[in-house]
Amino acid sequence: MPIQSPTIVPVPSDGTIDRAFKGTWCWHEDKPHPIALPMNQALFSKGNDGSRDGPVFASLFVIALAVLFGGQGNGSAVREMIVQLAAIALLVATFKARKPPSNQLIRASYWLIISIFGLIILHLLPLPFVLWEFLHPVPVAQQVLSELGLGYGWRPFTLVPNEAFDNLLLMIPPVAIFAAVVRMDGTQRAKIALGISAVALLSAVLGLLQYAGGTTTLHMYTATNRGFGVGFFSNRNHQADLMIVGWLTTAAVLGSPHLRMGSMGRGMRLGILAALSGVFVLAVLATGSRGGLALALVAWLAIVTSQVGDFGKRGLAIIAGFVAFLFAAGSGALLSGNRIFAATLSRFGGDDEMRFLIWPRTIDFIGETLPFGIGIGSFVDYYKAKQPLAEVGPKFINSAHNEYLEIALEAGLPGIILMLAGLGILAWAAVKVLRQGIGRDGTSQRIAVLAVFAILVLLIHSSFDYPLRTTTLVVIFAALCGLIMPKPHDSGDRLKRPPY
């Protein structure tokens, strides 16, 4: 019987199929002969192996729990524990089922995670009081302990051990999500991005209902920004962050071939994006967040830029219409006397900003407490002890409202080094993503590119707020970091079995 020649099927060269697939062929690990790879059986379509979506569903479940129960910094221990237990199960299943990627960028990320865990544990380890007194740069704490007759025995380095332990537990969900996402292929990562868009849209609708109702009936937390749309959060700034991230991921998935969105007409996809953009922009306005309104401009720039390549020569006209739509919506809200929009703009020139008092003082504290810092989780107690009486008022200072300053104060020089290493790894990954750019055919690279901008938004906002101290946003941040990391095929790893 003559051997029939296989049909030659072109394989895209945009990195969506594993490097093991050479040209139009791939080598099955169990068979010595080449096998043709039909396009409709590749990674663009749903795999026949039902277990392929298991990691996706498990990760989305943890993200959903984080959104429902983790919208408040230092929230309920029971709520946080639910998320952490689910994350531990995901982490165990991830490392048990899948080979860790061998890419240098991902290995560097794992070493950074291990180092952060190690630093927090070091701050929790009991030290002889003599050694603690020698290392600790807080004379007030030493004096108080001596006066109370507690200047002996063993003490952890940090001033507030329970807060440091909470920081250790806070690390578990984002680490689990990151470890799961970096092992996913393009189709699975697109579903993660779609899941983020879905929870953000739900929070947007809830926030708009909260604002329209004008009461706290629909609010998730008792301690919240009353009269604003905060969604699943207690803080309006954090809701604004999620709206911007959701806006970016929505724009990304609408052009993803992995989710069959690319089969829609360009006009239909742009219409859906414009409608959802209106929802997200209104939800940002409903928060009354100045930072959210400013950072929404960054998201808008990233989104319209990403659409130029996809829409070709018509891109400029379409984007011009999109800009006109947003401008008209904002102008209409302003001219109609919308109280949230007007109040948000007026707060840009406010003179009651506590941040401008906290930041210079925190910088002074950093200089006084180097090289070891005051101990992880100790900012609030230390600041209260050092705050001048003239600045004491009805407002409770629960954070430095600058993550970088707070980390430097609490963790000292080791924390600064790890922080710079983390930013370096993200910059490394972002450069690799942006160099590849966005394909004119609407490839899934758009998801990684817009994830870079979503990460940038959260990092910028961390310079004047504390979004990553909520379980919700730190988990989503970890997912975004996973989305910009090289896929398994990019790191040279071979699949244990072909995806067909």
Coordinates of C-alpha atoms in Angstrom, one line a residue:
M1 CA 0.0 0.0 0.0
P2 CA 1.6 3.3 -1.0
I3 CA 2.3 5.9 1.6
Q4 CA 0.2 9.0 1.2
S5 CA 1.9 12.3 1.5
P6 CA 0.5 14.4 4.4
T7 CA -1.1 17.7 3.7
I8 CA 1.3 20.5 4.3
V9 CA -0.2 23.0 6.8
P10 CA 1.6 26.3 7.4
V11 CA 2.5 27.0 11.1
P12 CA 2.5 30.6 12.3
S13 CA 5.9 32.0 13.2
D14 CA 4.6 34.3 16.0
G15 CA 5.6 32.0 18.8
T16 CA 2.2 30.6 19.5
I17 CA 3.3 27.0 18.8
D18 CA 6.0 25.1 20.6
R19 CA 9.5 25.2 19.1
A20 CA 9.4 21.4 19.0
F21 CA 7.1 21.8 16.0
K22 CA 9.6 22.2 13.2
G23 CA 8.0 24.1 10.3
T24 CA 4.9 22.1 9.4
W25 CA 6.0 19.0 11.3
C26 CA 6.5 18.0 14.9
W27 CA 8.1 15.0 16.4
H28 CA 6.0 12.9 18.7
E29 CA 8.1 11.8 21.7
D30 CA 6.8 8.3 21.4
K31 CA 7.1 7.8 17.6
P32 CA 10.2 8.1 15.4
H33 CA 8.4 9.5 12.4
P34 CA 7.1 13.0 11.7
I35 CA 3.4 13.8 12.1
A36 CA 1.6 16.6 10.3
L37 CA 0.1 19.2 12.7
P38 CA -3.3 20.5 11.5
M39 CA -3.9 24.0 12.4
N40 CA -7.3 23.4 14.0
Q41 CA -5.7 20.9 16.4
A42 CA -3.0 23.2 17.6
L43 CA -3.0 25.6 20.5
F44 CA -5.5 27.9 18.8
S45 CA -8.3 25.5 19.6
K46 CA -9.6 23.8 22.7
G47 CA -7.6 20.7 23.5
N48 CA -9.1 17.3 23.7
D49 CA -7.4 16.7 27.0
G50 CA -9.9 18.0 29.5
S51 CA -7.1 18.5 32.1
R52 CA -5.6 21.3 30.0
D53 CA -8.1 23.8 31.5
G54 CA -7.7 22.5 35.0
P55 CA -4.9 25.0 35.9
V56 CA -6.9 27.8 34.4
F57 CA -10.1 27.0 36.3
A58 CA -8.1 26.6 39.5
S59 CA -6.3 29.9 39.0
L60 CA -9.5 31.7 38.2
F61 CA -11.1 30.2 41.3
V62 CA -8.3 31.7 43.5
I63 CA -8.6 35.0 41.7
A64 CA -12.4 35.1 42.2
L65 CA -11.9 34.3 45.9
A66 CA -9.3 37.1 46.2
V67 CA -11.8 39.5 44.6
L68 CA -14.6 38.5 46.9
F69 CA -12.7 38.3 50.2
G70 CA -9.5 40.3 49.7
G71 CA -10.6 43.8 48.8
Q72 CA -9.4 45.4 52.1
G73 CA -5.9 45.8 53.3
N74 CA -5.4 44.1 56.7
G75 CA -8.9 42.7 56.4
S76 CA -10.7 39.9 58.2
A77 CA -8.4 37.0 59.1
V78 CA -11.1 34.5 58.1
R79 CA -11.6 36.0 54.7
E80 CA -7.9 36.1 54.0
M81 CA -7.5 32.5 55.3
I82 CA -10.1 31.3 52.7
V83 CA -8.0 32.7 49.9
Q84 CA -4.7 31.5 51.3
L85 CA -5.9 27.9 51.8
A86 CA -7.2 27.8 48.2
A87 CA -3.8 29.3 47.0
I88 CA -1.9 26.6 48.9
A89 CA -3.9 23.9 47.2
L90 CA -3.2 25.5 43.8
L91 CA 0.5 25.9 44.6
V92 CA 0.9 22.2 45.6
A93 CA -1.0 21.0 42.5
T94 CA 1.0 23.3 40.2
F95 CA 4.4 22.1 41.3
K96 CA 3.2 18.5 41.5
A97 CA 1.7 18.3 38.0
R98 CA 4.0 20.4 35.9
K99 CA 7.7 20.8 35.3
P100 CA 9.0 24.2 36.2
P101 CA 10.0 26.4 33.2
S102 CA 13.7 26.6 32.7
N103 CA 13.8 30.1 31.3
Q104 CA 16.4 32.4 33.0
L105 CA 13.8 35.2 33.5
I106 CA 11.5 32.8 35.4
R107 CA 14.3 31.3 37.4
A108 CA 15.3 34.8 38.5
S109 CA 11.7 35.4 39.5
Y110 CA 11.7 32.3 41.7
W111 CA 14.9 33.2 43.4
L112 CA 13.5 36.7 44.1
I113 CA 10.4 35.1 45.6
I114 CA 12.5 32.8 47.8
S115 CA 14.6 35.7 48.9
I116 CA 11.6 37.8 49.9
F117 CA 10.2 34.8 51.9
G118 CA 13.6 34.4 53.5
L119 CA 13.9 38.1 54.5
I120 CA 10.4 38.0 56.2
I121 CA 11.3 34.8 58.0
L122 CA 14.6 36.4 59.2
H123 CA 12.6 39.3 60.7
L124 CA 10.5 36.8 62.6
L125 CA 13.3 34.7 64.0
P126 CA 13.8 35.2 67.7
L127 CA 17.1 36.9 68.6
P128 CA 18.9 37.2 71.9
F129 CA 18.0 40.6 73.4
V130 CA 21.6 41.7 73.4
L131 CA 21.9 41.0 69.6
W132 CA 18.4 42.5 69.0
E133 CA 19.5 45.7 70.8
F134 CA 22.7 45.8 68.8
L135 CA 21.0 45.4 65.4
H136 CA 17.8 47.4 66.1
P137 CA 18.0 51.1 65.2
V138 CA 15.0 52.1 67.3
P139 CA 16.2 53.6 70.6
V140 CA 12.7 54.3 71.8
A141 CA 11.7 50.6 71.5
Q142 CA 14.9 49.6 73.4
Q143 CA 14.1 52.1 76.2
V144 CA 10.5 51.1 76.5
L145 CA 11.4 47.4 76.8
S146 CA 14.0 48.2 79.4
E147 CA 11.7 50.3 81.5
L148 CA 9.1 47.6 81.4
G149 CA 11.6 45.0 82.6
L150 CA 11.5 43.2 79.3
G151 CA 15.1 43.8 78.4
Y152 CA 16.0 40.2 78.3
G153 CA 15.2 36.9 76.7
W154 CA 14.6 36.5 72.9
R155 CA 12.7 38.8 70.5
P156 CA 12.1 38.8 66.8
F157 CA 13.8 41.7 64.9
T158 CA 10.5 43.2 63.8
L159 CA 8.7 45.5 66.2
V160 CA 5.3 44.0 65.3
P161 CA 5.6 40.2 64.7
N162 CA 2.0 39.6 63.9
E163 CA 2.0 42.2 61.1
A164 CA 5.2 40.6 59.7
F165 CA 3.5 37.2 59.8
D166 CA 0.5 38.6 58.0
N167 CA 2.9 39.9 55.3
L168 CA 4.3 36.3 55.0
L169 CA 0.8 34.9 54.5
L170 CA -0.1 37.6 52.0
M171 CA 2.7 36.3 49.8
I172 CA 1.1 32.9 49.3
P173 CA -1.8 33.7 46.9
P174 CA 0.3 35.8 44.5
V175 CA 3.1 33.2 44.4
A176 CA 0.6 30.5 43.7
I177 CA -1.0 32.4 40.8
F178 CA 2.3 33.4 39.3
A179 CA 3.6 29.8 39.5
A180 CA 0.5 28.6 37.7
V181 CA 0.4 31.3 35.0
V182 CA 4.0 31.0 33.9
R183 CA 3.4 27.3 33.1
M184 CA 0.4 28.1 30.8
D185 CA 0.4 28.3 27.0
G186 CA -1.1 31.1 25.0
T187 CA -4.7 29.8 25.1
Q188 CA -4.6 29.3 28.8
R189 CA -3.1 32.8 29.4
A190 CA -5.8 34.4 27.3
K191 CA -8.4 32.8 29.5
I192 CA -6.7 34.2 32.6
A193 CA -6.8 37.7 31.0
L194 CA -10.5 37.1 30.2
G195 CA -11.2 36.1 33.8
I196 CA -9.5 39.3 35.0
S197 CA -11.7 41.3 32.6
A198 CA -14.8 39.5 33.9
V199 CA -14.2 40.2 37.6
A200 CA -13.3 43.8 36.8
L201 CA -16.5 44.3 34.9
L202 CA -18.6 42.8 37.8
S203 CA -16.8 45.2 40.2
A204 CA -17.5 48.1 37.8
V205 CA -21.2 47.3 37.7
L206 CA -21.3 46.9 41.5
G207 CA -19.5 50.2 41.9
L208 CA -21.9 52.1 39.6
L209 CA -24.9 50.6 41.5
Q210 CA -23.3 51.7 44.8
Y211 CA -22.8 55.2 43.5
A212 CA -26.3 55.4 42.1
G213 CA -27.8 54.1 45.4
G214 CA -26.0 56.6 47.5
T215 CA -26.0 54.3 50.5
T216 CA -23.7 51.6 52.0
T217 CA -26.2 48.9 51.4
L218 CA -24.3 47.3 48.6
H219 CA -20.8 47.9 50.1
M220 CA -18.7 44.9 51.0
Y221 CA -17.1 46.5 54.0
T222 CA -18.2 48.7 56.9
A223 CA -15.0 50.8 56.8
T224 CA -15.3 52.3 53.3
N225 CA -15.5 55.4 51.2
R226 CA -19.1 56.3 51.6
G227 CA -20.9 57.9 48.7
F228 CA -18.5 56.5 46.1
G229 CA -18.5 53.4 43.9
V230 CA -15.9 51.1 45.5
G231 CA -17.0 47.8 44.0
F232 CA -15.6 44.8 45.8
F233 CA -13.1 47.0 47.7
S234 CA -13.2 49.2 50.8
N235 CA -11.0 51.8 49.2
R236 CA -12.0 53.8 46.1
N237 CA -8.4 54.0 44.8
H238 CA -8.1 50.3 44.7
Q239 CA -11.4 50.0 42.8
A240 CA -10.0 52.5 40.3
D241 CA -6.9 50.3 39.8
L242 CA -9.0 47.3 39.1
M243 CA -11.1 49.3 36.6
I244 CA -8.0 50.3 34.7
V245 CA -6.5 46.9 34.7
G246 CA -9.8 45.4 33.5
W247 CA -10.0 48.0 30.8
L248 CA -6.6 47.0 29.5
T249 CA -7.2 43.2 29.6
T250 CA -10.5 43.7 27.9
A251 CA -8.8 45.5 25.0
A252 CA -6.3 42.7 24.9
V253 CA -8.6 39.7 24.8
L254 CA -10.9 41.3 22.1
G255 CA -8.0 40.8 19.7
S256 CA -6.8 37.4 20.9
P257 CA -7.1 34.6 18.3
H258 CA -6.8 32.1 21.2
L259 CA -10.3 33.0 22.4
R260 CA -11.8 33.2 18.9
M261 CA -12.4 36.9 19.3
G262 CA -10.5 37.5 16.2
S263 CA -13.3 36.0 14.2
M264 CA -15.5 39.0 15.0
G265 CA -15.5 41.8 12.5
R266 CA -13.2 44.7 13.3
G267 CA -16.1 47.1 13.6
M268 CA -17.9 44.8 16.1
R269 CA -14.8 44.4 18.2
L270 CA -14.2 48.1 18.3
G271 CA -17.9 48.7 19.2
I272 CA -17.7 46.3 22.1
L273 CA -14.5 47.9 23.3
A274 CA -16.0 51.3 23.1
A275 CA -19.1 50.2 25.1
L276 CA -17.0 48.5 27.8
S277 CA -14.6 51.4 27.9
G278 CA -17.6 53.6 28.7
V279 CA -18.5 51.3 31.6
F280 CA -14.9 51.3 33.0
V281 CA -14.4 55.0 32.6
L282 CA -17.7 55.8 34.4
A283 CA -16.7 53.3 37.1
V284 CA -13.4 55.2 37.5
L285 CA -15.3 58.5 37.8
A286 CA -17.6 57.0 40.3
T287 CA -14.7 56.2 42.6
G288 CA -13.7 59.9 42.8
S289 CA -10.0 58.8 42.7
R290 CA -7.6 61.4 41.5
G291 CA -4.9 58.8 40.8
G292 CA -7.4 56.6 39.0
L293 CA -8.5 59.4 36.7
A294 CA -4.9 60.3 35.9
L295 CA -3.8 56.7 35.3
A296 CA -6.8 56.1 33.1
L297 CA -5.1 58.3 30.6
V298 CA -2.1 55.9 30.6
A299 CA -4.5 53.0 29.9
W300 CA -6.3 55.0 27.2
L301 CA -3.0 55.7 25.5
A302 CA -1.9 52.1 25.6
I303 CA -5.2 50.8 24.3
V304 CA -5.5 53.2 21.3
T305 CA -1.9 52.5 20.5
S306 CA -2.5 48.8 20.5
Q307 CA -5.4 49.1 18.0
V308 CA -3.4 51.0 15.3
G309 CA -1.6 47.9 14.0
D310 CA -4.8 45.8 14.1
F311 CA -6.9 48.3 12.2
G312 CA -4.3 49.3 9.6
K313 CA -5.0 52.4 7.5
R314 CA -8.4 52.8 9.2
G315 CA -6.8 53.0 12.6
L316 CA -6.3 56.7 12.8
A317 CA -9.9 57.4 11.9
I318 CA -11.2 54.8 14.3
I319 CA -9.0 56.1 17.1
A320 CA -10.0 59.7 16.4
G321 CA -13.6 58.6 16.9
F322 CA -12.8 56.8 20.0
V323 CA -11.0 59.8 21.5
A324 CA -14.0 62.0 20.5
F325 CA -16.3 59.6 22.3
L326 CA -14.4 59.7 25.5
F327 CA -13.9 63.5 25.4
A328 CA -17.7 64.0 24.8
A329 CA -18.5 61.7 27.7
G330 CA -16.2 63.5 30.1
S331 CA -17.3 66.9 28.9
G332 CA -20.9 66.0 29.3
A333 CA -20.4 64.8 32.8
L334 CA -18.6 68.0 33.7
L335 CA -21.1 70.4 32.1
S336 CA -24.0 68.6 33.6
G337 CA -22.7 69.3 37.1
N338 CA -21.8 65.7 37.9
R339 CA -20.7 66.0 41.6
I340 CA -18.3 63.1 41.5
F341 CA -16.5 64.3 38.4
A342 CA -16.3 67.9 39.6
A343 CA -15.2 66.8 43.1
T344 CA -12.5 64.6 41.6
L345 CA -11.1 67.5 39.6
S346 CA -11.3 69.9 42.5
R347 CA -9.3 67.5 44.7
F348 CA -6.2 67.8 42.4
G349 CA -5.6 71.3 43.9
G350 CA -6.5 70.4 47.5
D351 CA -4.2 71.6 50.3
D352 CA -5.2 68.9 52.8
E353 CA -3.0 66.2 51.4
M354 CA -1.4 64.2 54.2
R355 CA 1.0 62.5 51.8
F356 CA 3.1 65.6 51.5
L357 CA 3.6 65.4 55.3
I358 CA 4.2 61.7 55.5
W359 CA 6.7 61.3 52.7
P360 CA 9.4 63.7 53.9
R361 CA 9.2 62.4 57.4
T362 CA 9.4 58.8 56.2
I363 CA 12.5 59.6 54.1
D364 CA 14.1 61.0 57.3
F365 CA 13.2 57.8 59.2
I366 CA 14.8 55.7 56.5
G367 CA 18.1 57.6 56.9
E368 CA 17.9 57.1 60.7
T369 CA 17.2 53.4 60.6
L370 CA 19.5 52.1 57.8
P371 CA 20.9 49.5 57.1
F372 CA 18.4 47.1 58.7
G373 CA 15.2 49.0 58.9
I374 CA 12.6 48.9 61.6
G375 CA 11.2 45.5 60.9
I376 CA 8.6 44.3 58.4
G377 CA 5.1 45.3 59.3
S378 CA 6.2 48.0 61.8
F379 CA 5.5 51.2 59.9
V380 CA 2.2 52.2 61.6
D381 CA 3.5 51.7 65.2
Y382 CA 6.8 53.3 64.5
Y383 CA 5.2 56.3 62.7
K384 CA 2.8 56.9 65.6
A385 CA 5.6 56.8 68.1
K386 CA 7.6 59.4 66.1
Q387 CA 4.8 61.6 64.8
P388 CA 4.9 65.2 66.1
L389 CA 1.9 66.1 68.3
A390 CA 1.2 69.0 66.0
E391 CA 0.4 66.6 63.2
V392 CA -1.8 64.3 65.2
G393 CA -5.4 64.7 64.1
P394 CA -8.6 62.7 63.3
K395 CA -7.1 61.1 60.3
F396 CA -5.5 57.7 61.0
I397 CA -2.2 57.1 59.1
N398 CA -2.3 53.4 58.1
S399 CA 0.5 53.5 55.5
A400 CA 3.2 55.6 54.0
H401 CA 1.1 55.9 50.8
N402 CA 4.2 55.0 49.0
E403 CA 5.2 51.3 48.8
Y404 CA 8.8 52.0 47.9
L405 CA 9.4 54.3 50.9
E406 CA 7.5 51.9 53.2
I407 CA 9.6 48.9 52.1
A408 CA 12.8 50.9 52.5
L409 CA 11.9 51.9 56.0
E410 CA 10.7 48.5 57.2
A411 CA 13.2 46.2 55.4
G412 CA 16.2 48.5 55.2
L413 CA 19.0 47.9 52.7
P414 CA 18.1 44.2 52.1
G415 CA 14.5 45.3 51.2
I416 CA 15.8 48.0 48.9
I417 CA 18.0 45.5 47.1
L418 CA 15.2 43.0 46.6
M419 CA 12.8 45.8 45.5
L420 CA 15.3 46.9 42.8
A421 CA 15.9 43.3 41.8
G422 CA 12.1 42.9 41.3
L423 CA 11.8 46.0 39.3
G424 CA 14.8 44.9 37.2
I425 CA 13.2 41.6 36.5
L426 CA 9.9 43.2 35.4
A427 CA 11.8 45.7 33.2
W428 CA 13.7 42.8 31.7
A429 CA 10.4 40.9 30.9
A430 CA 8.7 44.1 29.7
V431 CA 11.6 44.9 27.3
K432 CA 11.4 41.4 25.8
V433 CA 7.6 41.8 25.3
L434 CA 7.7 45.3 23.8
R435 CA 10.5 44.4 21.4
Q436 CA 8.3 41.7 19.9
G437 CA 5.4 44.2 19.6
I438 CA 1.9 43.5 18.5
G439 CA 1.3 41.5 15.2
R440 CA -0.8 43.1 12.6
D441 CA -2.9 39.9 12.6
G442 CA -4.0 40.4 16.2
T443 CA -1.8 37.8 17.7
S444 CA -1.9 37.0 21.4
Q445 CA 1.2 39.1 22.0
R446 CA -1.3 42.0 22.6
I447 CA -2.2 40.4 25.9
A448 CA 1.4 40.5 27.1
V449 CA 1.9 44.1 25.8
L450 CA -1.2 45.5 27.5
A451 CA -0.3 43.4 30.7
V452 CA 2.9 45.4 30.7
F453 CA 0.9 48.7 30.8
A454 CA -1.4 47.2 33.5
I455 CA 1.7 46.4 35.6
L456 CA 3.0 49.9 35.0
V457 CA -0.3 51.4 36.2
L458 CA -0.1 49.5 39.5
L459 CA 3.6 50.3 40.0
I460 CA 3.0 54.0 39.4
H461 CA 0.0 54.0 41.8
S462 CA 2.2 52.3 44.4
S463 CA 4.2 55.5 44.5
F464 CA 1.3 57.4 46.1
D465 CA -0.9 54.6 47.5
Y466 CA -0.8 51.0 48.6
P467 CA -2.8 48.9 46.0
L468 CA -0.6 45.8 46.4
R469 CA -1.4 45.5 50.1
T470 CA -4.8 44.2 49.2
T471 CA -5.0 40.5 48.4
T472 CA -7.2 41.2 45.3
L473 CA -4.8 43.5 43.6
V474 CA -1.6 41.6 44.6
V475 CA -3.1 38.4 43.1
I476 CA -4.1 40.2 39.9
F477 CA -0.6 41.8 39.8
A478 CA 1.0 38.4 40.1
A479 CA -1.2 37.1 37.2
L480 CA -0.2 40.0 35.1
C481 CA 3.5 39.3 35.8
G482 CA 2.9 35.7 34.7
L483 CA 1.3 36.9 31.5
I484 CA 4.5 38.9 30.5
M485 CA 6.8 36.0 31.2
P486 CA 8.0 33.8 28.3
K487 CA 5.7 30.9 27.6
P488 CA 7.0 27.3 28.1
H489 CA 7.9 26.9 24.4
D490 CA 9.8 30.2 24.5
S491 CA 12.1 28.8 27.2
G492 CA 13.0 25.7 25.2
D493 CA 10.9 23.3 27.3
R494 CA 9.3 20.4 25.4
L495 CA 5.8 19.5 26.1
K496 CA 5.3 16.1 27.7
R497 CA 2.7 15.3 25.1
P498 CA 1.7 17.2 21.9
P499 CA -1.5 19.4 22.3
Y500 CA -3.6 17.3 19.9

